[in-house]
Coordinates of C-alpha atoms and ligand atoms in Angstrom, one line a residue:
M22 CA 31.3 7.9 -12.1
G23 CA 35.0 8.7 -12.2
E24 CA 36.6 7.8 -15.5
D25 CA 36.3 4.7 -17.5
R26 CA 39.4 3.2 -18.9
W27 CA 39.2 0.9 -21.9
I28 CA 41.6 -1.9 -22.5
H29 CA 41.6 -3.2 -26.0
F30 CA 42.3 -6.9 -26.5
S31 CA 43.3 -7.4 -30.1
Y32 CA 43.4 -10.7 -31.9
D33 CA 43.8 -12.4 -35.2
E34 CA 40.8 -14.6 -36.0
K35 CA 42.9 -16.7 -38.3
D36 CA 45.7 -17.3 -35.9
P37 CA 44.5 -17.9 -32.3
D38 CA 48.1 -17.8 -31.0
K39 CA 48.2 -14.1 -31.9
G40 CA 46.5 -11.9 -29.3
Y41 CA 43.4 -12.6 -27.3
L42 CA 40.8 -14.4 -29.5
A43 CA 37.9 -15.6 -27.5
S44 CA 36.6 -18.1 -30.0
A45 CA 33.7 -19.4 -28.0
E46 CA 31.8 -16.1 -27.5
D47 CA 32.2 -16.4 -23.8
G48 CA 34.6 -13.5 -23.3
I49 CA 37.4 -15.7 -22.1
P50 CA 40.4 -15.6 -24.4
D51 CA 41.6 -18.9 -25.8
C52 CA 45.2 -18.2 -24.5
W53 CA 43.8 -18.1 -21.0
K54 CA 42.1 -21.5 -21.5
T55 CA 45.2 -23.2 -22.8
G56 CA 47.1 -22.2 -19.7
R57 CA 49.5 -20.1 -21.8
M58 CA 48.4 -17.2 -19.7
K59 CA 47.2 -17.4 -16.1
P60 CA 45.0 -14.2 -15.6
G61 CA 45.2 -13.0 -12.0
G62 CA 47.1 -16.2 -11.2
L63 CA 44.0 -18.4 -12.1
D64 CA 44.8 -21.6 -14.0
L65 CA 41.7 -21.8 -16.1
K66 CA 43.0 -25.0 -17.8
A67 CA 43.3 -26.7 -14.5
L68 CA 39.8 -25.5 -13.7
G69 CA 38.5 -27.3 -16.8
C70 CA 38.1 -24.6 -19.3
K71 CA 38.6 -25.6 -22.9
V72 CA 39.1 -23.8 -26.2
G73 CA 36.0 -24.1 -28.4
R74 CA 33.5 -24.3 -25.6
R75 CA 31.6 -21.7 -23.7
D76 CA 33.0 -21.6 -20.2
L77 CA 31.7 -19.7 -17.1
V78 CA 34.0 -19.4 -14.1
L79 CA 32.3 -18.8 -10.8
E80 CA 34.2 -17.7 -7.7
V81 CA 31.9 -18.6 -4.8
Q82 CA 32.1 -16.8 -1.5
T83 CA 30.1 -18.2 1.5
F84 CA 29.6 -17.5 5.2
E85 CA 30.5 -19.8 8.1
D86 CA 26.8 -20.6 8.8
I87 CA 26.4 -22.4 5.5
P88 CA 27.9 -26.0 5.3
E89 CA 30.2 -26.3 2.3
T90 CA 28.5 -29.5 1.1
N91 CA 25.2 -27.4 0.7
V92 CA 27.0 -24.9 -1.4
R93 CA 28.7 -27.6 -3.4
N94 CA 25.4 -29.3 -4.1
Q95 CA 23.8 -26.0 -5.0
F96 CA 26.5 -25.2 -7.6
D97 CA 26.6 -28.7 -8.9
R98 CA 23.0 -28.2 -9.8
V99 CA 23.8 -24.9 -11.4
T100 CA 26.6 -26.6 -13.4
K101 CA 24.1 -29.3 -14.5
Y102 CA 21.6 -26.7 -15.6
F103 CA 24.0 -24.8 -17.8
A104 CA 25.5 -28.0 -19.3
G105 CA 22.0 -28.9 -20.5
L106 CA 21.3 -25.7 -22.4
P107 CA 20.8 -26.1 -26.2
I108 CA 23.7 -23.9 -27.1
K109 CA 26.1 -25.3 -29.8
N110 CA 29.8 -24.6 -29.2
P111 CA 32.5 -24.4 -31.9
D112 CA 34.0 -27.7 -30.9
G113 CA 30.6 -29.5 -31.4
S114 CA 29.8 -29.7 -27.7
T115 CA 26.6 -28.2 -26.3
G116 CA 25.8 -26.2 -23.2
V117 CA 27.8 -23.8 -21.1
F118 CA 30.5 -25.3 -18.9
V119 CA 30.5 -24.0 -15.4
H120 CA 33.7 -24.1 -13.3
S121 CA 33.1 -23.0 -9.8
F122 CA 35.6 -22.8 -6.9
I123 CA 34.6 -22.0 -3.4
V124 CA 36.8 -19.7 -1.4
P125 CA 37.1 -19.8 2.4
P126 CA 33.9 -18.6 4.1
R127 CA 33.5 -15.2 5.7
P128 CA 32.6 -14.8 9.3
V129 CA 28.8 -14.4 10.0
S130 CA 29.5 -11.1 11.6
E131 CA 30.3 -9.5 8.2
K132 CA 26.9 -10.4 6.8
G133 CA 25.1 -7.2 7.6
A134 CA 27.9 -5.0 6.1
I135 CA 28.0 -7.1 2.9
S136 CA 24.2 -7.3 2.3
G137 CA 23.8 -3.7 3.2
D138 CA 26.4 -2.4 0.8
F139 CA 26.4 -4.5 -2.3
D140 CA 28.6 -2.2 -4.3
S141 CA 31.5 -2.2 -1.9
F142 CA 32.1 -6.0 -2.2
R143 CA 33.7 -7.2 -5.4
P144 CA 35.9 -10.0 -6.5
P145 CA 39.6 -9.8 -5.7
V146 CA 41.1 -7.2 -8.1
P147 CA 43.3 -9.8 -10.1
H148 CA 40.2 -11.9 -10.8
R149 CA 38.1 -9.2 -12.2
G150 CA 37.4 -9.7 -15.9
V151 CA 37.8 -13.5 -15.5
V152 CA 35.3 -14.7 -13.0
H153 CA 31.7 -14.1 -11.9
W154 CA 31.8 -13.5 -8.2
V155 CA 28.9 -15.0 -6.3
Q156 CA 28.2 -14.4 -2.6
V157 CA 25.9 -17.0 -1.1
F158 CA 23.6 -15.9 1.8
K159 CA 21.5 -18.1 4.1
D160 CA 18.7 -15.6 4.4
V161 CA 19.1 -12.6 2.1
G162 CA 17.3 -12.1 -1.2
G163 CA 19.2 -12.0 -4.5
V164 CA 20.8 -9.0 -6.1
A165 CA 23.1 -8.7 -9.0
T166 CA 24.6 -6.2 -11.5
I167 CA 22.9 -6.1 -14.8
W168 CA 25.7 -6.5 -17.4
G169 CA 28.4 -7.3 -14.8
H170 CA 30.1 -10.0 -12.8
R171 CA 28.8 -9.7 -9.2
A172 CA 25.8 -11.4 -7.6
Q173 CA 24.4 -12.1 -4.1
V174 CA 22.3 -15.2 -4.0
N175 CA 20.3 -17.2 -1.6
E176 CA 20.7 -21.0 -1.1
T177 CA 18.7 -22.1 -4.1
W178 CA 20.2 -23.0 -7.5
A179 CA 17.3 -21.2 -9.3
N180 CA 18.3 -18.0 -7.6
V181 CA 21.9 -18.4 -8.8
I182 CA 20.7 -18.7 -12.4
H183 CA 18.3 -15.8 -12.0
E184 CA 21.1 -13.5 -10.7
L185 CA 23.6 -14.7 -13.2
G186 CA 21.0 -13.9 -15.8
H187 CA 21.1 -10.3 -14.7
N188 CA 24.9 -10.4 -15.0
F189 CA 24.3 -11.6 -18.6
G190 CA 22.1 -8.5 -19.2
L191 CA 18.7 -10.3 -18.8
V192 CA 15.9 -8.3 -17.1
H193 CA 12.7 -9.3 -15.4
E194 CA 10.6 -8.0 -18.3
G195 CA 12.4 -10.0 -21.0
Y196 CA 13.1 -6.9 -23.0
Q197 CA 9.5 -5.9 -23.5
E198 CA 7.4 -3.0 -22.3
R199 CA 5.8 -4.8 -19.4
P200 CA 6.6 -7.5 -16.9
Y201 CA 4.8 -10.7 -16.2
S202 CA 4.2 -11.8 -19.7
P203 CA 2.6 -15.3 -19.4
I204 CA 4.5 -16.6 -22.4
Y205 CA 7.9 -15.4 -21.2
G206 CA 8.4 -18.6 -19.2
S207 CA 11.8 -17.5 -17.8
V208 CA 13.4 -17.8 -14.4
M209 CA 14.1 -14.1 -14.9
S210 CA 10.4 -13.2 -14.8
Y211 CA 8.8 -12.9 -11.3
S212 CA 6.0 -15.0 -12.7
Y213 CA 8.3 -18.0 -13.1
S214 CA 11.3 -17.4 -11.0
Y215 CA 10.4 -20.2 -8.6
G216 CA 9.8 -22.8 -11.3
I217 CA 7.8 -23.8 -14.4
A218 CA 4.5 -25.7 -14.3
D219 CA 4.6 -25.9 -10.5
D220 CA 8.0 -27.7 -10.6
P221 CA 10.9 -25.9 -9.0
E222 CA 13.3 -28.3 -10.8
K223 CA 12.1 -26.9 -14.1
A224 CA 13.1 -23.4 -13.4
G225 CA 15.2 -22.0 -16.2
Y226 CA 15.8 -19.4 -18.9
S227 CA 13.3 -19.0 -21.8
Y228 CA 14.2 -20.8 -25.0
G229 CA 12.3 -18.1 -26.9
L230 CA 9.8 -20.6 -28.4
F231 CA 7.1 -17.9 -28.7
K232 CA 9.4 -15.0 -29.7
D233 CA 7.7 -14.8 -33.1
H234 CA 4.2 -15.1 -31.6
P235 CA 3.5 -11.8 -29.8
L236 CA 0.0 -11.5 -28.1
N237 CA -2.2 -8.4 -28.3
E238 CA -4.5 -8.1 -25.3
R239 CA -7.0 -6.2 -27.4
N240 CA -7.2 -8.9 -30.1
L241 CA -6.4 -12.3 -28.7
D242 CA -6.6 -15.6 -30.4
E243 CA -7.4 -18.5 -28.2
H244 CA -5.7 -20.9 -30.6
L245 CA -2.0 -21.4 -29.9
P246 CA 0.0 -22.9 -32.8
F247 CA 2.1 -25.1 -30.5
P248 CA 1.8 -28.6 -29.1
I249 CA 0.3 -28.8 -25.7
D250 CA 3.5 -30.1 -24.2
K251 CA 5.2 -26.8 -25.1
V252 CA 2.5 -24.6 -23.5
R253 CA 1.4 -26.7 -20.6
F254 CA 3.3 -24.4 -18.2
L255 CA 0.5 -21.9 -18.8
S256 CA -1.8 -24.1 -16.8
G257 CA 0.6 -24.1 -13.8
R258 CA 1.5 -21.4 -11.4
P259 CA 0.9 -18.5 -11.4
Y260 CA -1.7 -18.1 -14.1
R261 CA -3.4 -21.5 -14.3
Y262 CA -5.0 -21.0 -17.7
H263 CA -7.1 -23.7 -19.0
L264 CA -5.8 -25.6 -22.1
K265 CA -7.3 -28.1 -24.6
E266 CA -5.3 -30.3 -26.9
V267 CA -6.3 -30.2 -30.6
S268 CA -5.9 -33.3 -32.8
D269 CA -3.7 -31.4 -35.3
G270 CA -1.0 -31.0 -32.6
T271 CA -1.9 -27.4 -31.6
T272 CA -3.6 -26.1 -28.4
L273 CA -6.6 -24.0 -27.4
I274 CA -6.4 -21.7 -24.4
D275 CA -9.2 -19.9 -22.5
W276 CA -7.5 -16.5 -22.1
N277 CA -10.7 -14.9 -20.8
W278 CA -11.7 -17.7 -18.4
N279 CA -15.3 -17.9 -19.8
G280 CA -15.2 -21.6 -20.5
V281 CA -15.3 -21.2 -24.3
F282 CA -12.1 -22.4 -26.1
G283 CA -10.8 -21.1 -29.4
E284 CA -12.4 -17.7 -29.5
K285 CA -10.8 -15.1 -31.8
G286 CA -10.6 -11.3 -31.5
I287 CA -11.3 -11.2 -27.8
A288 CA -9.9 -8.7 -25.3
A289 CA -8.5 -9.8 -21.9
D290 CA -5.9 -8.9 -19.4
I291 CA -3.6 -11.8 -19.5
D292 CA -0.5 -10.7 -17.5
W293 CA -2.1 -9.8 -14.1
E294 CA 0.3 -11.7 -11.9
A295 CA 1.6 -9.3 -9.3
G296 CA -1.1 -6.8 -10.1
R297 CA -3.2 -5.5 -12.9
R298 CA -1.6 -2.5 -14.5
T299 CA -4.0 0.3 -15.3
F300 CA -1.7 2.5 -17.5
D301 CA -0.6 5.9 -16.3
N302 CA -2.9 7.2 -13.7
V303 CA -4.0 10.9 -13.7
G304 CA -3.7 13.0 -10.6
L305 CA -6.7 15.2 -9.9
G306 CA -5.9 17.0 -6.7
R307 CA -7.3 16.2 -3.3
A308 CA -10.0 13.9 -1.9
N309 CA -11.4 13.4 1.6
S310 CA -14.1 10.9 0.7
T311 CA -14.7 7.9 -1.5
P312 CA -14.8 9.2 -5.1
V313 CA -17.9 8.6 -7.3
I314 CA -17.3 8.3 -11.0
L315 CA -20.1 8.3 -13.5
D316 CA -20.8 8.2 -17.3
A317 CA -23.5 10.9 -17.4
N318 CA -24.8 10.4 -20.9
G319 CA -21.4 10.3 -22.5
R320 CA -19.8 12.7 -20.1
L321 CA -17.4 11.4 -17.5
V322 CA -17.8 13.1 -14.1
V323 CA -16.1 12.6 -10.8
L324 CA -17.5 13.7 -7.4
T325 CA -15.5 13.7 -4.3
G326 CA -15.5 15.3 -0.8
Q327 CA -12.9 17.9 0.0
R328 CA -11.9 19.8 3.0
G329 CA -9.6 22.4 1.6
T330 CA -5.9 21.9 2.2
S331 CA -6.1 21.3 5.9
G332 CA -7.1 18.1 7.6
G333 CA -6.3 14.8 6.1
D334 CA -9.0 12.6 7.5
P335 CA -12.2 11.4 5.9
L336 CA -15.2 13.7 6.0
S337 CA -17.3 13.2 9.2
S338 CA -20.0 15.1 11.0
D339 CA -17.3 16.6 13.2
A340 CA -15.3 17.6 10.2
P341 CA -17.5 18.1 7.2
G342 CA -16.3 19.3 3.8
K343 CA -17.8 20.2 0.4
L344 CA -18.8 17.7 -2.2
T345 CA -17.5 18.8 -5.6
I346 CA -18.0 17.7 -9.2
R347 CA -15.7 17.8 -12.2
S348 CA -16.2 16.9 -15.8
W349 CA -13.7 15.4 -18.2
T350 CA -13.4 17.4 -21.3
G351 CA -10.6 15.5 -23.0
P352 CA -9.1 14.5 -25.3
N353 CA -6.2 14.0 -23.0
E354 CA -6.8 12.1 -19.8
D355 CA -5.7 15.0 -17.6
Q356 CA -8.1 17.6 -19.2
W357 CA -10.9 18.3 -16.7
I358 CA -13.0 21.3 -16.2
G359 CA -12.8 23.0 -12.8
E360 CA -14.8 22.0 -9.8
S361 CA -18.3 23.0 -8.9
E362 CA -19.7 22.7 -5.4
V363 CA -22.6 20.3 -5.1
E364 CA -23.0 20.1 -1.3
P365 CA -21.4 22.5 1.1
E366 CA -21.4 20.4 4.3
A367 CA -20.9 16.8 3.3
T368 CA -20.3 14.5 6.3
G369 CA -19.4 11.2 4.5
D370 CA -19.3 9.3 1.2
A371 CA -21.8 10.4 -1.4
S372 CA -23.4 8.5 -4.2
A373 CA -24.8 9.5 -7.6
A374 CA -26.8 8.2 -10.6
Y375 CA -27.9 9.4 -14.0
A376 CA -31.6 9.4 -14.7
D377 CA -34.2 11.5 -16.6
G378 CA -31.5 13.4 -18.4
A379 CA -29.9 14.7 -15.2
L380 CA -27.4 13.7 -12.6
W381 CA -28.7 13.0 -9.1
T382 CA -26.6 13.1 -6.0
A383 CA -27.2 11.8 -2.6
C384 CA -24.9 13.0 0.2
P385 CA -24.9 12.5 3.9
T386 CA -25.1 15.8 5.9
R387 CA -25.7 16.5 9.6
A388 CA -29.4 16.9 8.9
G389 CA -29.7 13.7 6.9
V390 CA -29.2 12.6 3.3
S391 CA -29.4 15.5 0.9
M392 CA -30.4 14.8 -2.7
R393 CA -29.9 17.2 -5.5
R394 CA -30.4 17.4 -9.3
V395 CA -27.3 18.5 -11.2
D396 CA -27.5 19.5 -14.8
L397 CA -24.4 19.4 -16.9
T398 CA -24.1 22.2 -19.4
T399 CA -22.5 21.7 -22.8
D400 CA -19.3 23.5 -21.7
G401 CA -18.9 21.0 -18.9
S402 CA -19.9 23.1 -16.0
A403 CA -22.6 22.0 -13.5
K404 CA -25.8 23.7 -12.5
V405 CA -26.7 22.5 -9.1
D406 CA -30.3 22.6 -7.8
E407 CA -31.7 23.2 -4.3
P408 CA -31.3 20.3 -1.9
F409 CA -34.1 17.9 -1.0
L410 CA -33.6 16.4 2.5
V411 CA -34.7 12.8 2.7
P412 CA -36.7 12.4 5.9
A413 CA -35.4 10.3 8.8
T414 CA -31.9 9.7 7.4
V415 CA -29.6 11.2 9.9
G416 CA -26.5 9.0 10.1
A417 CA -27.6 6.9 7.0
I418 CA -25.1 6.3 4.2
P419 CA -26.8 6.6 0.8
T420 CA -26.4 4.5 -2.4
L421 CA -28.2 5.6 -5.5
A422 CA -28.9 3.3 -8.5
V423 CA -31.2 3.4 -11.5
H424 CA -33.4 0.3 -11.9
N425 CA -35.9 0.0 -14.7
G426 CA -35.4 3.7 -15.4
E427 CA -36.3 4.7 -11.8
L428 CA -34.1 6.1 -9.2
R429 CA -33.6 3.9 -6.1
L430 CA -32.1 5.2 -2.9
L431 CA -30.6 2.5 -0.6
L432 CA -29.9 3.5 3.0
W433 CA -27.4 1.8 5.2
R434 CA -27.2 2.5 8.9
D435 CA -25.4 -0.2 10.7
A436 CA -24.5 -3.9 10.5
G437 CA -27.5 -5.0 12.5
R438 CA -30.3 -3.3 10.5
P439 CA -31.5 -4.3 7.1
V440 CA -30.6 -1.9 4.3
G441 CA -33.6 0.3 3.5
V442 CA -34.8 1.4 0.1
R443 CA -36.8 4.3 -1.2
G444 CA -38.2 4.8 -4.6
V445 CA -37.4 8.3 -5.9
Y446 CA -39.4 10.1 -8.6
T447 CA -39.1 13.6 -9.8
D448 CA -41.7 16.2 -9.6
R449 CA -40.9 19.3 -11.6
D450 CA -37.2 18.5 -11.4
K451 CA -37.3 18.0 -7.7
P452 CA -36.7 14.6 -6.2
V453 CA -39.5 13.2 -4.1
T454 CA -39.0 10.0 -2.2
K455 CA -41.5 7.4 -1.4
S456 CA -41.5 5.9 2.1
E457 CA -38.6 3.7 3.2
T458 CA -38.9 0.0 3.2
P459 CA -36.4 -2.3 4.9
I460 CA -35.1 -5.0 2.6
D461 CA -35.5 -8.3 4.5
G462 CA -32.3 -10.3 4.7
L463 CA -30.1 -7.6 3.2
L464 CA -27.6 -7.0 6.0
S465 CA -24.1 -5.7 5.5
L466 CA -21.2 -4.9 7.8
Y467 CA -20.5 -1.8 5.7
P468 CA -22.4 0.6 3.3
V469 CA -23.4 -1.1 0.0
G470 CA -22.8 -0.6 -3.7
A471 CA -25.5 -1.1 -6.2
T472 CA -26.1 -1.4 -10.0
S473 CA -28.9 -2.6 -12.2
G474 CA -28.5 -5.2 -14.9
G475 CA -30.3 -8.2 -16.5
G476 CA -33.6 -7.4 -14.7
T477 CA -31.9 -7.4 -11.3
L478 CA -30.8 -4.7 -8.9
W479 CA -27.4 -6.0 -7.7
V480 CA -26.2 -5.0 -4.3
S481 CA -22.7 -5.6 -3.1
A482 CA -22.3 -6.1 0.6
V483 CA -19.9 -7.5 3.1
A484 CA -21.1 -10.2 5.5
K485 CA -19.7 -12.4 8.1
S486 CA -18.8 -15.8 6.6
P487 CA -19.4 -19.1 8.4
Q488 CA -15.8 -18.8 9.4
N489 CA -16.5 -15.4 10.9
K490 CA -14.6 -13.5 8.2
P491 CA -15.8 -10.3 6.5
K492 CA -16.6 -11.7 3.0
W493 CA -17.9 -10.1 -0.1
R494 CA -21.6 -11.0 -0.7
L495 CA -23.8 -10.1 -3.7
F496 CA -27.5 -9.8 -3.3
R497 CA -30.0 -9.9 -6.2
L498 CA -33.1 -7.8 -5.7
S499 CA -36.3 -8.3 -7.7
D500 CA -38.3 -5.3 -9.1
D501 CA -40.3 -5.1 -5.9
M502 CA -37.0 -4.7 -4.0
K503 CA -37.0 -8.2 -2.3
V504 CA -33.9 -10.4 -2.0
K505 CA -34.2 -13.0 -4.8
S506 CA -30.9 -14.7 -4.0
S507 CA -27.4 -14.0 -2.7
E508 CA -23.9 -15.5 -3.2
W509 CA -20.4 -15.1 -1.9
S510 CA -18.0 -13.4 -4.2
A511 CA -14.5 -14.7 -3.4
G512 CA -13.1 -11.6 -1.7
E513 CA -12.5 -10.6 1.9
G514 CA -12.0 -7.3 3.6
A515 CA -13.5 -4.4 5.3
G516 CA -15.3 -1.4 3.7
R517 CA -17.8 -0.7 1.0
L518 CA -17.7 -2.6 -2.3
Q519 CA -18.4 -1.1 -5.7
I520 CA -20.1 -3.1 -8.4
L521 CA -20.6 -3.0 -12.2
W522 CA -22.7 -5.3 -14.3
E523 CA -22.5 -6.1 -18.0
A524 CA -24.3 -8.6 -20.2
D525 CA -22.1 -11.5 -21.2
K526 CA -23.3 -14.4 -23.3
A527 CA -20.9 -16.7 -21.5
Y528 CA -22.9 -16.1 -18.3
P529 CA -26.5 -16.1 -19.5
A530 CA -28.0 -16.5 -16.0
T531 CA -26.1 -13.9 -14.2
G532 CA -24.3 -11.7 -16.7
Q533 CA -20.8 -10.5 -15.8
T534 CA -20.2 -8.7 -12.5
H535 CA -17.1 -6.7 -11.6
V536 CA -16.7 -6.2 -7.8
F537 CA -14.1 -3.6 -6.7
A538 CA -12.9 -3.3 -3.1
R539 CA -10.2 -2.1 -0.9
G540 CA -8.5 -5.2 0.4
G541 CA -7.7 -6.0 4.0
T542 CA -9.1 -4.6 7.2
D543 CA -6.7 -1.7 7.7
T544 CA -7.3 2.0 6.9
F545 CA -5.3 1.6 3.7
G546 CA -5.1 -1.3 1.3
D547 CA -4.7 -2.5 -2.3
I548 CA -7.5 -2.2 -4.8
W549 CA -8.9 -5.7 -5.5
T550 CA -11.3 -6.7 -8.2
A551 CA -13.3 -10.0 -8.8
T552 CA -15.0 -11.1 -12.0
R553 CA -17.0 -14.1 -12.8
I554 CA -15.2 -17.0 -14.5
A555 CA -16.5 -20.4 -15.8
Y556 CA -14.5 -22.4 -13.4
K557 CA -16.2 -23.0 -10.0
E558 CA -13.1 -24.8 -8.6
R559 CA -11.3 -21.4 -8.5
E560 CA -12.7 -19.4 -5.6
G561 CA -16.2 -20.6 -6.3
G562 CA -16.1 -19.2 -9.9
W563 CA -14.3 -15.8 -9.4
L564 CA -11.0 -14.5 -10.6
Q565 CA -9.5 -12.1 -8.1
I566 CA -6.8 -9.7 -9.1
H567 CA -5.3 -6.8 -7.3
H568 CA -4.5 -3.6 -9.0
D569 CA -1.0 -2.3 -9.3
V570 CA -1.5 1.5 -9.1
G571 CA 2.2 2.4 -8.7
G572 CA 2.6 1.1 -5.2
A573 CA 0.1 3.6 -3.7
Q574 CA -2.6 2.3 -1.4
T575 CA -6.2 3.3 -1.3
R576 CA -8.5 4.4 1.5
S577 CA -11.6 2.9 0.0
A578 CA -12.9 0.9 -2.9
P579 CA -12.5 3.0 -6.0
G580 CA -15.3 4.7 -7.8
V581 CA -15.9 2.8 -11.0
A582 CA -17.9 3.3 -14.2
F583 CA -18.0 1.8 -17.7
F584 CA -16.6 4.3 -20.0
R585 CA -15.8 4.0 -23.7
G586 CA -15.5 0.2 -23.6
D587 CA -13.2 0.2 -20.6
I588 CA -13.7 0.8 -16.9
A589 CA -12.9 4.2 -15.5
M590 CA -11.7 4.1 -11.9
A591 CA -11.2 6.9 -9.4
M592 CA -8.9 6.2 -6.5
W593 CA -8.7 7.9 -3.1
R594 CA -5.1 7.4 -2.1
G595 CA -3.7 7.1 1.3
D596 CA -2.2 10.6 1.1
N597 CA -5.7 12.0 0.3
S598 CA -4.9 12.6 -3.3
L599 CA -7.4 11.6 -6.1
Y600 CA -6.1 9.5 -9.0
L601 CA -7.9 8.3 -12.0
S602 CA -7.4 5.5 -14.5
F603 CA -9.3 5.2 -17.8
H604 CA -8.2 1.6 -18.2
A605 CA -9.1 -0.5 -15.1
R606 CA -9.7 -3.6 -17.3
G607 CA -6.0 -3.7 -17.5
I608 CA -6.1 -4.5 -21.3
R609 CA -3.1 -2.7 -22.8
P610 CA -2.0 -2.0 -26.3
E611 CA 1.6 -3.1 -26.0
P612 CA 2.4 -6.6 -27.3
V613 CA 2.9 -9.4 -24.7
R614 CA 5.9 -11.4 -25.8
D615 CA 8.6 -13.9 -25.2
Y616 CA 12.3 -13.4 -25.2
D617 CA 15.0 -15.8 -26.3
D618 CA 17.2 -15.8 -23.2
I619 CA 19.3 -18.7 -24.6
W620 CA 20.3 -16.8 -27.7
H621 CA 21.0 -13.8 -25.6
I622 CA 23.3 -15.7 -23.2
A623 CA 25.1 -17.6 -26.0
H624 CA 25.9 -14.6 -28.3
V625 CA 25.8 -11.5 -26.1
G626 CA 25.5 -12.2 -22.4
L627 CA 28.5 -14.4 -21.5
Q628 CA 31.0 -12.2 -23.3
Q629 CA 29.5 -8.8 -22.3
S630 CA 29.3 -9.6 -18.6
I631 CA 32.9 -10.2 -17.5
N632 CA 34.4 -7.6 -19.7
V633 CA 33.5 -4.9 -17.2
M634 CA 36.3 -4.6 -14.6
E635 CA 35.2 -2.4 -11.8
R636 CA 38.0 -1.0 -9.8
Ligands
ZN727 ZN1 16.1 -10.2 -10.4

């Protein structure tokens, strides 16, 4: 850091001629604006600065590949924007007065050095403390010092005000715990940095209209005490919430997308742009297969394949590993009881379900699908029974579900063969399977997920769309395990999907379904989820959101289970580590707020940005 040196500018508020009074809260002393002093040789009076107004002086550096008229137009637009801000100045004028001067362009050959080493390029020493120095690039993203006077910008005017916002001390989150608040309609937020209400010309700082109206995702009110004109931006990019005008001049908003306006006390994730945040995720060691997570009669358990510390690849018949089980003891999210072995030689992804007071596992092995009963003792450890080998299942990938109180074992083999199903009943605690029946019409490119709800066994599959893409497809099976109907579910990608179902009065015919997947067709991808919404025009009635799990990618769809009102999610990361979130609904306790950028700029930002004079 070296040493900071402080220069104290003293002044007498009653006598502007004495000292360095900056009467307009812009950090520029009046005696510079009158021309009495010319800091660094700059004649601020000639540039247009005036005592009693907020002035902002920009020294603009370009490259030879950008026509000066472009830069001139860009900064004229910036000037117009700042002039229109509702900031009252001591002399009765409003806005911030921008005075920019463009210095001779740099050769294009210097671009790489400058973009690659932001900190080494600063305004000329005599101009420090007077100007904001803005370097314009044709093709480089913006960067700026937060509380400072340096910025690199692209050729858009909105990027200039974004980066200058950083100079003024503004941050992407709008000084709240989390980014992407829908009601922080600011060019500083990545949700709105390209414009407001789909209009790039409306990009700008937040006026803080909603600063006294924080939102709580666990207790939302769909009534906004604001006229629709003030909140219409919420129906634009990126969130596209649905609004309704009320005759008393207020507005209703459908935060949870269920087609019902004006609900109170609802819970919803409302700031999912750029990824649903699932709180802190808990690391649970290694994984070499898709994790299974289950609420076993109030106890949360995780099963995963492991191959010791060597070998990073997924379990296979050439390289099997053990299937292990762990129980959460709590109360902290990282408190789990040690592993028990369920299956010594697992060759792929297992499945599990809870029925008849016990946990049942189905696991692929070289000899076929092995089923076991697992009893969980009160101290959290697991008592694992002898295996039962399901006949004629070598190479099959099992999916267990409980439907009408009975275990069902689905068996996937390949894309060309219908998924088979076996009923499973228990005889003196041993699983016994009935004969296998193919389910006509249930084809999937990958193994399936399954869950029971609303009198239906739901099966999540991936099928070739008419456009020949691998699309998510949901099948509804009747009690006799026949396909009743099927539908596309918005998403696309390779690999098995996981599915959860819950009753929801907004969707009486179907209930709510949550589909979880690994996106894309590569070995690794983001976690994606889709839920039903009331608006068919959006992806056929599905809201797709990807999960932000700290930048890590996943090898498979996560294991998911309803747990304590939320969704618990177990993730198999690209580095073969196992991570768990208890909050996959993305509904967080911190308030979602607005921030008054304009107040900040007027009273703090302008004066606290140029007073740092880096050497
Ligand atoms: Zn930024």
